[in-house]
Coordinates of C-alpha atoms and ligand atoms in Angstrom, one line a residue:
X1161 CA 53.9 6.8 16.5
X1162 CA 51.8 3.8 16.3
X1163 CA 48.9 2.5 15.1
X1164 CA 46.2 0.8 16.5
X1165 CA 42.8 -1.7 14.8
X1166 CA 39.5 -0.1 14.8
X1167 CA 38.3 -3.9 15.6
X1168 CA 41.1 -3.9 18.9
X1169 CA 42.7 -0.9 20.5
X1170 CA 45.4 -3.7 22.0
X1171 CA 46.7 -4.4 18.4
X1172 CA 49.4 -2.1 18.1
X1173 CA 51.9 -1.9 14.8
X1174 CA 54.0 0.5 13.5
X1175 CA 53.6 2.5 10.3
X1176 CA 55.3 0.5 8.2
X1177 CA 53.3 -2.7 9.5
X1178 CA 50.3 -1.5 8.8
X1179 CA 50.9 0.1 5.4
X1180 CA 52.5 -3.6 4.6
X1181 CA 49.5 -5.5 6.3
X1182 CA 46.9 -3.1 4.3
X1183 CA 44.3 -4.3 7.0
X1184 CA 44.6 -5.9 10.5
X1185 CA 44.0 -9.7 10.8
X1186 CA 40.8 -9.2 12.5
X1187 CA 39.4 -7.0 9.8
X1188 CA 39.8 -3.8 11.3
X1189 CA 41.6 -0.7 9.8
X1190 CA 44.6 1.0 11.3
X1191 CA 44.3 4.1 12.5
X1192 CA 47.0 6.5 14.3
X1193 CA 46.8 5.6 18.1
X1194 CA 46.9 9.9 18.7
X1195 CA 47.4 12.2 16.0
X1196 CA 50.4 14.8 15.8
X1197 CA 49.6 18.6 16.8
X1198 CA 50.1 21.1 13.7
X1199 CA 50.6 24.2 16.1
X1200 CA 50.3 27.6 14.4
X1201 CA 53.6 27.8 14.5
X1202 CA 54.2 24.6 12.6
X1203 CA 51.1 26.1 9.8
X1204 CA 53.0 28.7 9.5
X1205 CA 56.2 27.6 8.9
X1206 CA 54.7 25.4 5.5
X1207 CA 53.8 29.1 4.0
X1208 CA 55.4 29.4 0.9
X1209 CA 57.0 25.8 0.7
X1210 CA 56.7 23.3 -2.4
X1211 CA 54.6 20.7 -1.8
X1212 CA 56.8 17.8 -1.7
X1213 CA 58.4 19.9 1.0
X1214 CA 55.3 20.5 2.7
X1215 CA 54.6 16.5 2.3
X1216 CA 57.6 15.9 4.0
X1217 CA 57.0 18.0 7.1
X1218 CA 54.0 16.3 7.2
X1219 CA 54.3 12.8 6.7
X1220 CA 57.3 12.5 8.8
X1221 CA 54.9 13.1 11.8
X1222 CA 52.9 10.1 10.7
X1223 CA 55.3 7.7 9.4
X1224 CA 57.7 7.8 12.2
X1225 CA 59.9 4.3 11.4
X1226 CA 60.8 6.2 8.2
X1227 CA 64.1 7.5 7.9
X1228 CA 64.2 11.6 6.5
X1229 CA 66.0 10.0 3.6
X1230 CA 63.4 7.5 3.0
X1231 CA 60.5 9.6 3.1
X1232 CA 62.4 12.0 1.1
X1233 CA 63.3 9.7 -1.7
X1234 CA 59.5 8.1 -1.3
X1235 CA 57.7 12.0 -2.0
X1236 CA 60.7 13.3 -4.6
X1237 CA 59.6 10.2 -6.7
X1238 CA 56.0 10.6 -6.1
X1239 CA 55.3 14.5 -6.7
X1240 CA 57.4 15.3 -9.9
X1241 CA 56.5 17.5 -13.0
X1242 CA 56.7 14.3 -15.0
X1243 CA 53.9 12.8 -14.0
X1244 CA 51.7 16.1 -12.8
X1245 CA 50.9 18.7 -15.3
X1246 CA 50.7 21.2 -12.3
X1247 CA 54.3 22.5 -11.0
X1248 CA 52.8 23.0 -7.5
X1249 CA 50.9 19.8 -8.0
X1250 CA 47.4 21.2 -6.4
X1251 CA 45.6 23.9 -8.0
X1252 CA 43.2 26.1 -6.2
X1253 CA 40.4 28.1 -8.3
X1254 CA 38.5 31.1 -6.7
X1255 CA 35.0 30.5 -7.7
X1256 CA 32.5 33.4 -6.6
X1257 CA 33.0 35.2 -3.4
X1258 CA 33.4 31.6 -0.9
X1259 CA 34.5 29.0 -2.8
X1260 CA 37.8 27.6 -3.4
X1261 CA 38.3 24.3 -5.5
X1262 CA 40.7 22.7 -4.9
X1263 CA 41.9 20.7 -8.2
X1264 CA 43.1 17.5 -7.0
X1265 CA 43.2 15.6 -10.6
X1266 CA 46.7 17.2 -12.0
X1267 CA 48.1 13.9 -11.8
X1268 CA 48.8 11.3 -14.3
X1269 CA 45.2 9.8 -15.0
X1270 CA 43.6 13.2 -14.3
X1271 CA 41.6 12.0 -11.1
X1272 CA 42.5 12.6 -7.3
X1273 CA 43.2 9.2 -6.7
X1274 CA 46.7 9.7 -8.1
X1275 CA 47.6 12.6 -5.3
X1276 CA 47.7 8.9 -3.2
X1277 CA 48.6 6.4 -5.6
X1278 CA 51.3 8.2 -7.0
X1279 CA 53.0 8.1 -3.0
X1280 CA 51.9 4.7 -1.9
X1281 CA 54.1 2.4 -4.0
X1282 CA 57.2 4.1 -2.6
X1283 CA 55.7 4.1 0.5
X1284 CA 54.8 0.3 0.4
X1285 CA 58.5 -0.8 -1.1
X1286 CA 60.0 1.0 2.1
X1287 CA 57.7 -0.4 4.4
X1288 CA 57.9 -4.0 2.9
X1289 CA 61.6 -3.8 3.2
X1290 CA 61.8 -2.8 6.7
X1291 CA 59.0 -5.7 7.9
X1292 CA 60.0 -8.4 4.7
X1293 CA 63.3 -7.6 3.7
X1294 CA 64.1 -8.9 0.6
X1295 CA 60.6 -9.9 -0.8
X1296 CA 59.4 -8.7 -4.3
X1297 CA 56.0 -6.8 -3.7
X1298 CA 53.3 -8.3 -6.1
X1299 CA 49.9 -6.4 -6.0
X1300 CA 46.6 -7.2 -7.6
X1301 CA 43.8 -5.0 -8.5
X1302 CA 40.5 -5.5 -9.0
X1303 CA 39.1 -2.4 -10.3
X1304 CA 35.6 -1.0 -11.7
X1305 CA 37.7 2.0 -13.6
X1306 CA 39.3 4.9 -12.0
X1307 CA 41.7 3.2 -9.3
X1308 CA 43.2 0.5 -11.6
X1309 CA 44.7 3.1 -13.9
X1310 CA 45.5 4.8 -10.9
X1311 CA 47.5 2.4 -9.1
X1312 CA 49.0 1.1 -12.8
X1313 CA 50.6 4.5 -13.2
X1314 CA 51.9 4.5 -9.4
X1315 CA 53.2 1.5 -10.0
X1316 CA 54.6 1.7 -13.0
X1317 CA 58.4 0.7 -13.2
X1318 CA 58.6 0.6 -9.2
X1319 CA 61.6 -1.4 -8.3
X1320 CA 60.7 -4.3 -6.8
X1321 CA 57.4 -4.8 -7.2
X1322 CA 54.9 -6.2 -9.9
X1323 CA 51.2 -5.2 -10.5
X1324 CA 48.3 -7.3 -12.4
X1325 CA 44.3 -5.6 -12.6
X1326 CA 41.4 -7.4 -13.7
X1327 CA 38.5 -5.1 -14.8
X1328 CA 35.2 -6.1 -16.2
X1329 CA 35.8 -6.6 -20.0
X1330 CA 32.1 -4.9 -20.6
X1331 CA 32.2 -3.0 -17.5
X1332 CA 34.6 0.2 -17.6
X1333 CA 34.3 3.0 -20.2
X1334 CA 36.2 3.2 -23.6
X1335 CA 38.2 5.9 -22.3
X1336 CA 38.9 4.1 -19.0
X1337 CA 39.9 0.6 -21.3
X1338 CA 41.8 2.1 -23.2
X1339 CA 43.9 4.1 -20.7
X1340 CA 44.6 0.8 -19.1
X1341 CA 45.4 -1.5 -22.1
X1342 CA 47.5 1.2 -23.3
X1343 CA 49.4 1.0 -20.1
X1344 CA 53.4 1.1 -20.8
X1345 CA 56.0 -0.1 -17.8
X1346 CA 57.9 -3.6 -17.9
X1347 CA 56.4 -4.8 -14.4
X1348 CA 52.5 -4.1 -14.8
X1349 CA 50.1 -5.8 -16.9
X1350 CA 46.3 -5.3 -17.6
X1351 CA 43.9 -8.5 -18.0
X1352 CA 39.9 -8.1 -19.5
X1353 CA 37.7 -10.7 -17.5
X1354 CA 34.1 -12.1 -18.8
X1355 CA 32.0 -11.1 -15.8
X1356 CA 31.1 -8.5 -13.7
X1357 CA 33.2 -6.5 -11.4
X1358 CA 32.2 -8.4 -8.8
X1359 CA 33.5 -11.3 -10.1
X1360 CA 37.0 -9.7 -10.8
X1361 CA 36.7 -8.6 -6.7
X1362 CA 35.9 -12.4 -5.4
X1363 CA 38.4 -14.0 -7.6
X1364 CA 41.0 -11.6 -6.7
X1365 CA 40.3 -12.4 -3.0
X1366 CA 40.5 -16.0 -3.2
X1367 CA 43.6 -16.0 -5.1
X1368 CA 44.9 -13.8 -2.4
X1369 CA 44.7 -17.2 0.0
X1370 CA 44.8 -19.6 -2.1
X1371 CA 47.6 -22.1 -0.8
X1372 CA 49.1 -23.7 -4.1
X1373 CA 49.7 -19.7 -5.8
X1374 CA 50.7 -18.8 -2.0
X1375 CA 53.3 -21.7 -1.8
X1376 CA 54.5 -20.8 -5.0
X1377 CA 55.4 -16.6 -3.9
X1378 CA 57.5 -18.4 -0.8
X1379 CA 59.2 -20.3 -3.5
X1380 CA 59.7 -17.3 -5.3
X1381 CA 60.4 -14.7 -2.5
X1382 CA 57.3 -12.8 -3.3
X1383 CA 54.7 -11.3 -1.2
X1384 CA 51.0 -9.9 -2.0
X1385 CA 50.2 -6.7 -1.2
X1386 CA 46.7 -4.6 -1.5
X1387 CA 47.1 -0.9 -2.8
X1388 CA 43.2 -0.3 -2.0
X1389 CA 41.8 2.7 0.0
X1390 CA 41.2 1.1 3.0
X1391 CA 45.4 1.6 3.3
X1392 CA 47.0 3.5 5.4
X1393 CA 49.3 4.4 3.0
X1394 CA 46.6 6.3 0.7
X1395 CA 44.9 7.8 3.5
X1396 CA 47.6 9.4 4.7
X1397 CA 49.2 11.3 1.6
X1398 CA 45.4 12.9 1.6
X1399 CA 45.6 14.6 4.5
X1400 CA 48.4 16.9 2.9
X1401 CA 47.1 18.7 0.7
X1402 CA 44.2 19.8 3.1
X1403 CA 46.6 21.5 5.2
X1404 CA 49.3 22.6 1.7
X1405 CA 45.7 24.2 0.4
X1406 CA 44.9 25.9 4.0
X1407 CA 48.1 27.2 3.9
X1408 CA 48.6 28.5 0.4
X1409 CA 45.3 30.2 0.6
X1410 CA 46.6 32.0 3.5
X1411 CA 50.0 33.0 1.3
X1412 CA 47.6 33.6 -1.3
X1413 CA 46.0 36.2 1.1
X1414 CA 42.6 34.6 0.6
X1415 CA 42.5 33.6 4.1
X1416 CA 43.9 34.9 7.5
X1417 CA 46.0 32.9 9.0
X1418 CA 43.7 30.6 11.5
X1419 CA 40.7 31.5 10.0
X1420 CA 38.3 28.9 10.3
X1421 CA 37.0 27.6 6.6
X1422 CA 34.8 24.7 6.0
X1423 CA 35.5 21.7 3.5
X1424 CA 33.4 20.6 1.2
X1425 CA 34.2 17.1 -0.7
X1426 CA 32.3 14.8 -3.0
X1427 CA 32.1 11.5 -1.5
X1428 CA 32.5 7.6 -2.1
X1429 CA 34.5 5.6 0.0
X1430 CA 34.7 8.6 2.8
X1431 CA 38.9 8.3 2.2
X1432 CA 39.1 11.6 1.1
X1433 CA 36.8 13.9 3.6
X1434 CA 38.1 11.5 6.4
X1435 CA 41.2 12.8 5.7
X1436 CA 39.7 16.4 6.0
X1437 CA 38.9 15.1 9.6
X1438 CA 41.9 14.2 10.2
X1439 CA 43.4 17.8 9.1
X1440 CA 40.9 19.8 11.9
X1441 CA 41.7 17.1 14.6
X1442 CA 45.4 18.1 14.2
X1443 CA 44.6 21.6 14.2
X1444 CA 44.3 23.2 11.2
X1445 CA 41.4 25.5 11.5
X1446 CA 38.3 24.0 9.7
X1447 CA 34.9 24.0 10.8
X1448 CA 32.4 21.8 9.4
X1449 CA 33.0 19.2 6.7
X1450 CA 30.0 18.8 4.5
X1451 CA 29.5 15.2 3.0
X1452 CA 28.3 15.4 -0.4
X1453 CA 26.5 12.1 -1.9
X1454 CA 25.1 11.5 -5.0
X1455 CA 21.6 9.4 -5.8
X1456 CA 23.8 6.7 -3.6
X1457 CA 22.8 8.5 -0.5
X1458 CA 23.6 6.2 2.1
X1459 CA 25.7 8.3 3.7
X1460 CA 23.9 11.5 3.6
X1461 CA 20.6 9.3 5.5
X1462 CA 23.1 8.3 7.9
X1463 CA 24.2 11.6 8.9
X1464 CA 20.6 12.6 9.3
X1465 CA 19.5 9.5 11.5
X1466 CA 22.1 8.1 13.0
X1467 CA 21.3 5.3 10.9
X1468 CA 23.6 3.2 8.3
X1469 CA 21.3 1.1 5.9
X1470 CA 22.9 -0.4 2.8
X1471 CA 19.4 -2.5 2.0
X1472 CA 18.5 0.1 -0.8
X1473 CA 18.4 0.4 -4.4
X1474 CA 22.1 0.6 -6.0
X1475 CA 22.0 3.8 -9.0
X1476 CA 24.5 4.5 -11.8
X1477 CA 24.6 7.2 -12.1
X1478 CA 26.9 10.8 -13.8
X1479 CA 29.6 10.6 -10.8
X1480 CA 30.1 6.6 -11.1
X1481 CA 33.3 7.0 -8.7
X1482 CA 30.8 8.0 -5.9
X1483 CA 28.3 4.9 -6.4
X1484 CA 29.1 2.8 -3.6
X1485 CA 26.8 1.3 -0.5
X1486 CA 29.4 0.2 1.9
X1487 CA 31.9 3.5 2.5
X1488 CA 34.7 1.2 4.9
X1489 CA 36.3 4.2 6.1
X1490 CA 34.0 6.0 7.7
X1491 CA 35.1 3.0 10.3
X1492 CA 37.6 4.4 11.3
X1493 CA 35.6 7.9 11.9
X1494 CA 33.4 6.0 14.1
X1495 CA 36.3 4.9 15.9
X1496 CA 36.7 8.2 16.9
X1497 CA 34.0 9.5 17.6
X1498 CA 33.1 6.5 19.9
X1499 CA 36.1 7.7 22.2
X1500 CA 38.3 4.6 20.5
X1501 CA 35.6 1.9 21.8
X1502 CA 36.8 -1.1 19.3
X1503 CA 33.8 -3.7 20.9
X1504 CA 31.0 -1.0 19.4
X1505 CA 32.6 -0.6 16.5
X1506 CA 33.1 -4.4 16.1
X1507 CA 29.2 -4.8 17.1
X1508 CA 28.3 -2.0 14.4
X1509 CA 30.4 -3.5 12.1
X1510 CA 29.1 -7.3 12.5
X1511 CA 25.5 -5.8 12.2
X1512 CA 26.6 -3.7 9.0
X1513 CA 27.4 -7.3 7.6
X1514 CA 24.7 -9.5 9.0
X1515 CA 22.0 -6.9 8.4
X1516 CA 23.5 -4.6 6.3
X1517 CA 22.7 -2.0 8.6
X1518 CA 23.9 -0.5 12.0
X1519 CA 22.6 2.5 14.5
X1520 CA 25.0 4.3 16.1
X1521 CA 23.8 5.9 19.3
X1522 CA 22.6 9.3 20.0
X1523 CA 26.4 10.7 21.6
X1524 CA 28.2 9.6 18.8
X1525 CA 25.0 11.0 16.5
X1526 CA 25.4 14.4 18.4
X1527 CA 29.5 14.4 18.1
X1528 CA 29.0 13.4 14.2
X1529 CA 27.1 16.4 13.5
X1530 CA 29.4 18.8 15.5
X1531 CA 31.8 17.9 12.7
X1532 CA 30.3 17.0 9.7
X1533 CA 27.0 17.9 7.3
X1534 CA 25.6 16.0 4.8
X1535 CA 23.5 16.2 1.5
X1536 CA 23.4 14.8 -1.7
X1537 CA 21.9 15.6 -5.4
X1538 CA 20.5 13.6 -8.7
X1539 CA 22.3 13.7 -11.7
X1540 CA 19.5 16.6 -13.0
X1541 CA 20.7 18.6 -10.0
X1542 CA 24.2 18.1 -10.3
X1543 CA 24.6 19.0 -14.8
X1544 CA 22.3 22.0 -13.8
X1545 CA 25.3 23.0 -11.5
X1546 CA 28.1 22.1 -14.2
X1547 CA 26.1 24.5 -16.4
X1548 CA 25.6 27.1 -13.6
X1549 CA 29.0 27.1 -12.8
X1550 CA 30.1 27.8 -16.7
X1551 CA 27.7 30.0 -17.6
X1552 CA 28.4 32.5 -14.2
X1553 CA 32.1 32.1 -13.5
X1554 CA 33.2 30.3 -17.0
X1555 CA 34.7 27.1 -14.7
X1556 CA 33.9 24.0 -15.9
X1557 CA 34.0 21.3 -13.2
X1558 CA 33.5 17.6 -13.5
X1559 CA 30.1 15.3 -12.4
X1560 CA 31.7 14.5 -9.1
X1561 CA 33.0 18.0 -8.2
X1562 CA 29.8 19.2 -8.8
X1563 CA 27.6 17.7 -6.5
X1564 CA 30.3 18.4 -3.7
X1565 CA 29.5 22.1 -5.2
X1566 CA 25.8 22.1 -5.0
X1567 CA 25.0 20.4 -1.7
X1568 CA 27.4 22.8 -0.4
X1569 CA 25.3 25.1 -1.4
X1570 CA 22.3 24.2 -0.1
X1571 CA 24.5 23.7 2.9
X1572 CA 24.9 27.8 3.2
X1573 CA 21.2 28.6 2.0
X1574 CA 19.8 26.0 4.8
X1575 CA 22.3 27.1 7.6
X1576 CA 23.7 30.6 7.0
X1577 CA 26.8 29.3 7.3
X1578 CA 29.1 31.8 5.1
X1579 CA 32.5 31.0 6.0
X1580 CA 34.7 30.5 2.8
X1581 CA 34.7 26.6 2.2
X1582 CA 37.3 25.0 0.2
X1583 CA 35.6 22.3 -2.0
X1584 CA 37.8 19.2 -3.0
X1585 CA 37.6 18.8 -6.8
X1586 CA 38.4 14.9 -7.7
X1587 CA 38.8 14.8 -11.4
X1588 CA 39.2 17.0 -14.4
X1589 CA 36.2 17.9 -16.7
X1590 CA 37.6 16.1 -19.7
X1591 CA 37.3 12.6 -17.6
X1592 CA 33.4 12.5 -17.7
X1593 CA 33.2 14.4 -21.0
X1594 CA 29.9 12.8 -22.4
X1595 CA 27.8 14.2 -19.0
X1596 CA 29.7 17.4 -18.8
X1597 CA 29.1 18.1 -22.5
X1598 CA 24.9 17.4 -22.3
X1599 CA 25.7 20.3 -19.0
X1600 CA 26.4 23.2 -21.0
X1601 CA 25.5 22.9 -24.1
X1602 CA 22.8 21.9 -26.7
X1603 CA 25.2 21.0 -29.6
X1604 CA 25.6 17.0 -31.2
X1605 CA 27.8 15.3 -28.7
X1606 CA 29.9 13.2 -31.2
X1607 CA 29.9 9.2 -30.2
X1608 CA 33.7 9.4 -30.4
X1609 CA 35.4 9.9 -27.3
X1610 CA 38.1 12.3 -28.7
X1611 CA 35.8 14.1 -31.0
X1612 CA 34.0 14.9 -27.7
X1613 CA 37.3 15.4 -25.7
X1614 CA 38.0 18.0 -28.8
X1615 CA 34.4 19.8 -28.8
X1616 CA 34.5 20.3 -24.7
X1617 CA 38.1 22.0 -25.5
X1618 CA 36.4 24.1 -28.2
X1619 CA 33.4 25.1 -26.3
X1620 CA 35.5 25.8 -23.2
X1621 CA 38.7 27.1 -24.4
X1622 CA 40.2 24.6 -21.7
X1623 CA 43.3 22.6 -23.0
X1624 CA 42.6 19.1 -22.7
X1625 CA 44.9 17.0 -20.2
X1626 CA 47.8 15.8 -22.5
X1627 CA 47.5 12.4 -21.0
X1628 CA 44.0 12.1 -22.6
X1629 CA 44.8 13.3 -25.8
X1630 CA 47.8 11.2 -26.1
X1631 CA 45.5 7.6 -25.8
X1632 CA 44.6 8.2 -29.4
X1633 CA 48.0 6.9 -30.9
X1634 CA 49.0 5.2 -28.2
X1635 CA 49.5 1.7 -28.6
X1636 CA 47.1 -1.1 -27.2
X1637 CA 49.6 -3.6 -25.2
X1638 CA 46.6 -6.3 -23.5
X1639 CA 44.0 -7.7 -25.2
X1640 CA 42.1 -10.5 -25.0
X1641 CA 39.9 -11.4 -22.1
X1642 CA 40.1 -14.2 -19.4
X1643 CA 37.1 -16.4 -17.5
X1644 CA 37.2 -15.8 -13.4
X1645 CA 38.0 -19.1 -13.9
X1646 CA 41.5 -18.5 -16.0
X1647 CA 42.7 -15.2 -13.7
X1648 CA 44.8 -17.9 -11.2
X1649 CA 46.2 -19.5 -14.3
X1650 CA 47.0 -15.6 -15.4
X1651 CA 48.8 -14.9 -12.1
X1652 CA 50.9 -17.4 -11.9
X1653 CA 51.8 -16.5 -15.1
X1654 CA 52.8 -13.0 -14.1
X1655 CA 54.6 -14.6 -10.4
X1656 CA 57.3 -16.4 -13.3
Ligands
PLP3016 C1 37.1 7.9 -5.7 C2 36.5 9.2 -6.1 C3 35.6 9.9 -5.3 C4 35.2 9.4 -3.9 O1 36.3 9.5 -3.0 P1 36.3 8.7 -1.6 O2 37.6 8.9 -1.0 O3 36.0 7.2 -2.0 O4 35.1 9.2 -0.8 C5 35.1 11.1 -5.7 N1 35.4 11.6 -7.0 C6 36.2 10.9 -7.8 C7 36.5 11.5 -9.2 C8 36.8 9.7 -7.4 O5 37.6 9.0 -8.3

């Protein structure tokens, strides 16, 4: 299998280029030049497997120029009781008579970001090593909260590579600083910068090409390396557990086996319901996949007009991991659904950042909405649901599952639509405790974050994620805080 650039269809690379390039040098993504068939048969065949198994059958379509043994070792290391709190790693809850969640945040940091960046640093090793052998793997991270925790934990203690992340000194959560200062592994480190994240993501890019820090990773047989979503290598990990869900639902007897069911899934960057996408074009039976947005609604107008306009007023608001303007992979959707035409998506794509906007045209608009629906809800709308949910079924759900939850059901009121929907669930309850707390229930919420982390346990008699708890007494190993101006001198530090 190969790959191909949304920005040219000649550019052609294999899977372990373009997990190691992370983007193509004319600025396109990589996307699979056809996608593998999963036959009935095939759907079948994953009933009643592990998921690492079920990983494996499924990767090893994708990621062709991997050995068995090397995507074996790459998923065994990845999907382990150790670091998920889950033995079958995804958790599905029955809520009402429709609706499945999926529980994607079992993982170490308790968000679904870790069901890719727990994979991609094995995956990124082996693909280094097959297009670099030899060169020590050195990533940084420029992070507003969720994915520089992430990635620290996937990285953690990975042989042959080392990982430094900036984050805005006055711009993550207490919870979130402290998960990452308290980070433990001998190759990672964690450094506070005065500024914004913005000025974390510029500096980070420049150091990325700056010639004197590049010289000095040649001298030292070191390469940089990206482990953000645009990748290959974290899209692709995401399309299992679409088809491991489908498929225990159907073991579960939930579901026949090929009955169609849609896919609901709270959305940001569009990685995570692109890989949904990605599921039905292969053939697992889904029907429509309902984009859910928050105040951030960017992509919800554009599934309405036809029209992608990022000139609007940025919110903050309960579901911060969805507040984002630009959503790069829906690039490679376009892609697609433009029968593979890389000058319109390079003209779409110019516009988007000349103008900050784009209009695709009417056939794609019309092949868009045979797949997907969108819709999106305030932060009123979306702690309303978090209540609705725990007062009805007793499930608490987090500020980001919940929207996915409500706009898919306005989705079903507005359409009729009542085919059972699995609805992705990205992180656990206890991760957003303050919002979920003012959601059900009228009671003091303490200032302390584990005071709260302990009344949301008492009210819902829901064990808190171990991982969570444990920050308390864990020990703080990076403090301090650098200018944008200092964080070159603080990686070459860190190349030594
Ligand atoms: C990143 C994130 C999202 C958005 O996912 P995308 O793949 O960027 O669309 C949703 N919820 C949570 C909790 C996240 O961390």
């Amino acid at each position: 299998m190969y790959y191909n650039s949304t920005r040219d269809s000649a550019c052609r690379v294999t899977a372990a280029q373009a997990i190691a390039r992370g983007i193509s040098a004319e600025g396109g993504l990589f996307v699979p030049e056809s996608l593998p068939e999963l036959s009935m048969e095939k759907l079948k065949s994953l009933v009643g497997k592990s998921y690492p198994e079920k990983a494996k059958a499924i990767l090893a379509d994708f990621l062709t120029d991997f050995t068995e043994e090397e995507l074996a070792r790459c998923v065994d290391s990845a999907y382990t009781v150790q670091k998920f709190d889950s033995e079958s790693i995804i958790e599905i809850a029955k809520v009402g008579e429709q609706d499945y969640l999926l529980e994607l945040w079992h993982g170490p940091t308790c968000a679904f970001k870790d069901m890719a960046l727990q994979l991609l640093p094995h995956l990124l090793t082996v693909s280094a090593a097959k297009t670099e052998p030899g060169k020590e793997i050195v990533v940084l991270v420029a992070t507003s909260g969720d994915t520089g925790k992430a990635a620290l934990e996937g990285f953690q203690d990975v042989p042959g590579t080392r990982m430094l992340v900036f984050y805005p000194e006055n711009g993550v959560s207490n919870m979130q600083k402290r998960q990452m200062t308290t980070q433990e592994g001998q190759n990672v480190s964690v450094c506070a910068i005065r500024g914004n994240f913005d000025d974390a993501q510029t500096s980070v890019k420049k150091i990325f090409t700056d010639p004197e820090i590049l010289a000095e990773l040649e001298k030292n047989g070191q390469k940089f390396s990206s482990a953000n979503s645009i990748n290959w290598g974290r899209l692709v990990p995401q399309i299992v557990y679409y088809i491991a869900a489908y498929t225990e639902l159907a073991e579960q007897g939930e579901i026949e086996m090929g009955e169609v069911v849609n896919v609901a899934v709270p959305t940001g960057n569009f990685g995570n319901i692109l890989a949904a996408y990605y599921a039905k074009k292969m053939g697992l039976p889904v029907g429509k996949l309902i984009c859910a947005s928050n105040c951030n609604r960017v992509l919800a107008d554009f599934i309405r007009t036809g029209t992608y306009d990022r000139n609007r007023e940025f919110y903050t608001t309960s579901s911060p991991s969805m507040d984002i303007l630009i959503s790069s992979n829906l690039e490679r959707l376009l892609y697609d659904l433009s029968g593979r035409d890389d000058a319109v998506i390079r003209e779409w794509f110019s516009a988007l950042s000349r103008d900050g906007k784009y209009t695709v045209s009417p056939e794609v608009l019309e092949r868009l909405h045979e797949e997907l629906a969108g819709g999106w809800c305030d932060d009123v709308q979306t702690a309303e649901t978090i209540g609705e949910l725990f007062r009805e079924y007793g499930y608490l759900c987090d500020t980001h599952t919940a929207v996915a939850v409500k706009v898919c059901a306005d989705y079903r009121r507005e359409t009729g639509d009542t085919r059972k929907t699995i609805i992705a669930s990205t992180a656990s309850p206890f991760k957003f405790t303050a919002d979920v707390l003012h959601a059900v229930t009228n009671r003091e919420i303490p200032a302390d974050d584990f005071e709260q982390v302990a009344l949301l346990s008492e009210i819902s008699g829901m064990t808190p994620p171990a991982s969570l708890v444990a920050l308390r007494t864990k020990e703080v190993r990076f403090t301090g805080s650098v200018s944008k101006e200092e964080m070159a001198d603080r990686v070459r530090e860190m190349l030594r």
